[in-house]
Amino acid sequence: MVVPLDSDGVRLDRFLASVLGDQSRSQIQRLIKDGHILIAGSTVKPNHPVKTGDSIAVDIPDPVDPMPQPESLPLPILYQDPDVIVVDKPAGMVVHPAAGHTGGTLVNALLHHIDDLSGIGGERRPGIVHRLDRGTVCRATCAL
């Protein structure tokens, strides 16, 4: 794509956010940092000001949706019986893998601690029937 006259001097990430409606600015910044966006064949920073006539190459890789893998993570188990497990989810721990957080999640820890985690919630969110924000501290009850 070529930068038009009315976008001269705009930050690269902001320019691309305005023309690539399906990508957030943070996704665009990640693409820039990972070398998927080039100006005249060269890597630049997200805050690089574009110039009229700049040639911008954008390569958006296919999304990766990996199956969650077991990870040995600290997981305080408060209660467990044949049907449920109650764990102390700390602040900062994402509940299930998603874009930007493919590991280090509660699901990864549960898969390590439980041999046969329930299919409730689907393959990507086994045992999980709710959505909690990363910053939430809670006692999470998960199906076994």
XYZ file of C-alpha atoms in Angstrom:
144
model
C 0.000 0.000 0.000
C 1.092 3.563 -0.606
C 0.674 6.375 1.933
C -1.678 9.093 0.632
C -1.076 12.832 0.981
C -3.569 13.261 3.833
C -1.653 10.779 6.029
C 1.765 12.430 5.781
C 3.441 12.529 9.220
C 0.996 10.144 10.928
C 2.488 7.407 13.114
C 2.769 4.114 11.232
C 0.665 2.172 13.761
C -2.095 4.808 13.694
C -2.092 4.989 9.904
C -2.400 1.220 9.596
C -5.128 1.062 12.270
C -7.146 3.488 10.139
C -6.806 1.407 6.958
C -6.735 -2.121 8.417
C -10.078 -2.152 10.185
C -9.828 -5.779 11.298
C -6.564 -5.276 13.247
C -6.302 -3.437 16.567
C -3.507 -0.947 17.085
C -1.804 -3.274 19.577
C -1.983 -6.120 17.030
C -0.455 -3.811 14.429
C 2.318 -2.813 16.847
C 3.094 -6.514 17.427
C 3.189 -7.129 13.653
C 5.580 -4.188 13.223
C 7.861 -5.383 16.035
C 7.843 -8.921 14.618
C 8.938 -7.678 11.179
C 5.651 -8.334 9.355
C 5.280 -4.687 8.351
C 8.005 -2.956 6.336
C 8.436 0.476 4.798
C 10.461 0.378 1.575
C 11.678 -3.081 2.594
C 13.012 -1.962 5.987
C 11.808 -2.521 9.518
C 10.726 0.539 11.477
C 9.202 1.293 14.859
C 5.450 1.652 15.441
C 5.851 5.392 16.098
C 7.679 5.957 12.780
C 6.014 8.863 10.914
C 4.876 7.802 7.453
C 5.500 10.025 4.452
C 3.363 10.577 1.402
C 4.331 7.974 -1.181
C 5.896 5.524 1.319
C 5.426 1.938 0.182
C 4.244 -0.211 3.089
C 4.320 -4.003 2.874
C 1.958 -5.756 5.284
C 2.177 -9.510 5.868
C -0.485 -10.679 8.308
C 0.299 -14.295 9.244
C -2.481 -16.824 9.603
C -3.719 -16.946 13.191
C -2.342 -19.731 15.332
C -4.828 -21.421 17.628
C -2.777 -24.048 19.449
C -4.296 -26.641 21.720
C -3.484 -25.849 25.341
C -0.563 -27.854 26.693
C 0.076 -28.948 30.284
C 2.468 -26.677 32.179
C 3.922 -27.151 35.632
C 2.721 -23.942 37.271
C 2.020 -23.181 40.927
C -1.644 -23.970 41.492
C -2.919 -23.872 45.077
C -5.599 -26.586 45.221
C -8.136 -25.745 47.938
C -10.529 -28.654 47.356
C -10.853 -31.608 45.015
C -13.309 -34.476 44.656
C -14.167 -36.729 41.685
C -16.350 -34.018 40.095
C -14.778 -30.622 40.819
C -11.565 -28.915 41.774
C -11.346 -25.553 43.540
C -8.138 -23.615 43.003
C -6.851 -20.250 44.129
C -6.368 -18.254 40.899
C -3.902 -15.426 41.476
C -4.141 -11.988 39.903
C -2.224 -11.838 36.642
C -3.021 -15.419 35.611
C -5.098 -15.674 32.437
C -7.824 -18.332 32.696
C -7.532 -19.896 29.231
C -5.154 -19.583 26.273
C -6.006 -16.825 23.808
C -4.210 -14.518 21.432
C -1.176 -13.129 23.217
C -1.432 -15.640 26.067
C -0.837 -19.133 24.754
C 0.789 -20.375 27.954
C 0.970 -19.762 31.664
C -2.804 -19.971 32.024
C -5.082 -21.652 34.539
C -6.038 -24.201 31.863
C -2.346 -25.035 31.252
C -1.852 -25.563 35.000
C -5.026 -27.669 35.338
C -3.973 -29.897 32.435
C -0.699 -30.562 34.267
C -2.347 -31.317 37.626
C -5.377 -33.290 36.367
C -4.947 -36.306 34.086
C -8.528 -36.381 32.796
C -9.864 -32.843 32.767
C -13.516 -32.506 31.747
C -14.450 -31.647 28.183
C -16.924 -29.108 29.561
C -16.026 -25.796 27.967
C -14.593 -27.433 24.827
C -11.088 -28.549 23.898
C -9.546 -25.105 24.284
C -11.179 -24.342 27.653
C -11.423 -27.740 29.344
C -13.224 -27.649 32.679
C -13.827 -23.913 32.341
C -17.421 -22.691 32.196
C -16.868 -18.999 32.949
C -14.721 -16.064 31.923
C -12.612 -14.197 34.451
C -10.329 -11.269 33.781
C -6.590 -11.769 34.192
C -6.482 -9.336 37.110
C -9.214 -11.116 39.061
C -8.172 -12.940 42.229
C -10.641 -15.729 42.938
C -11.330 -19.251 43.978
C -12.138 -20.930 40.672
C -14.275 -24.069 40.616
C -13.566 -26.258 37.587
C -15.307 -29.404 36.368
C -13.339 -32.656 36.380
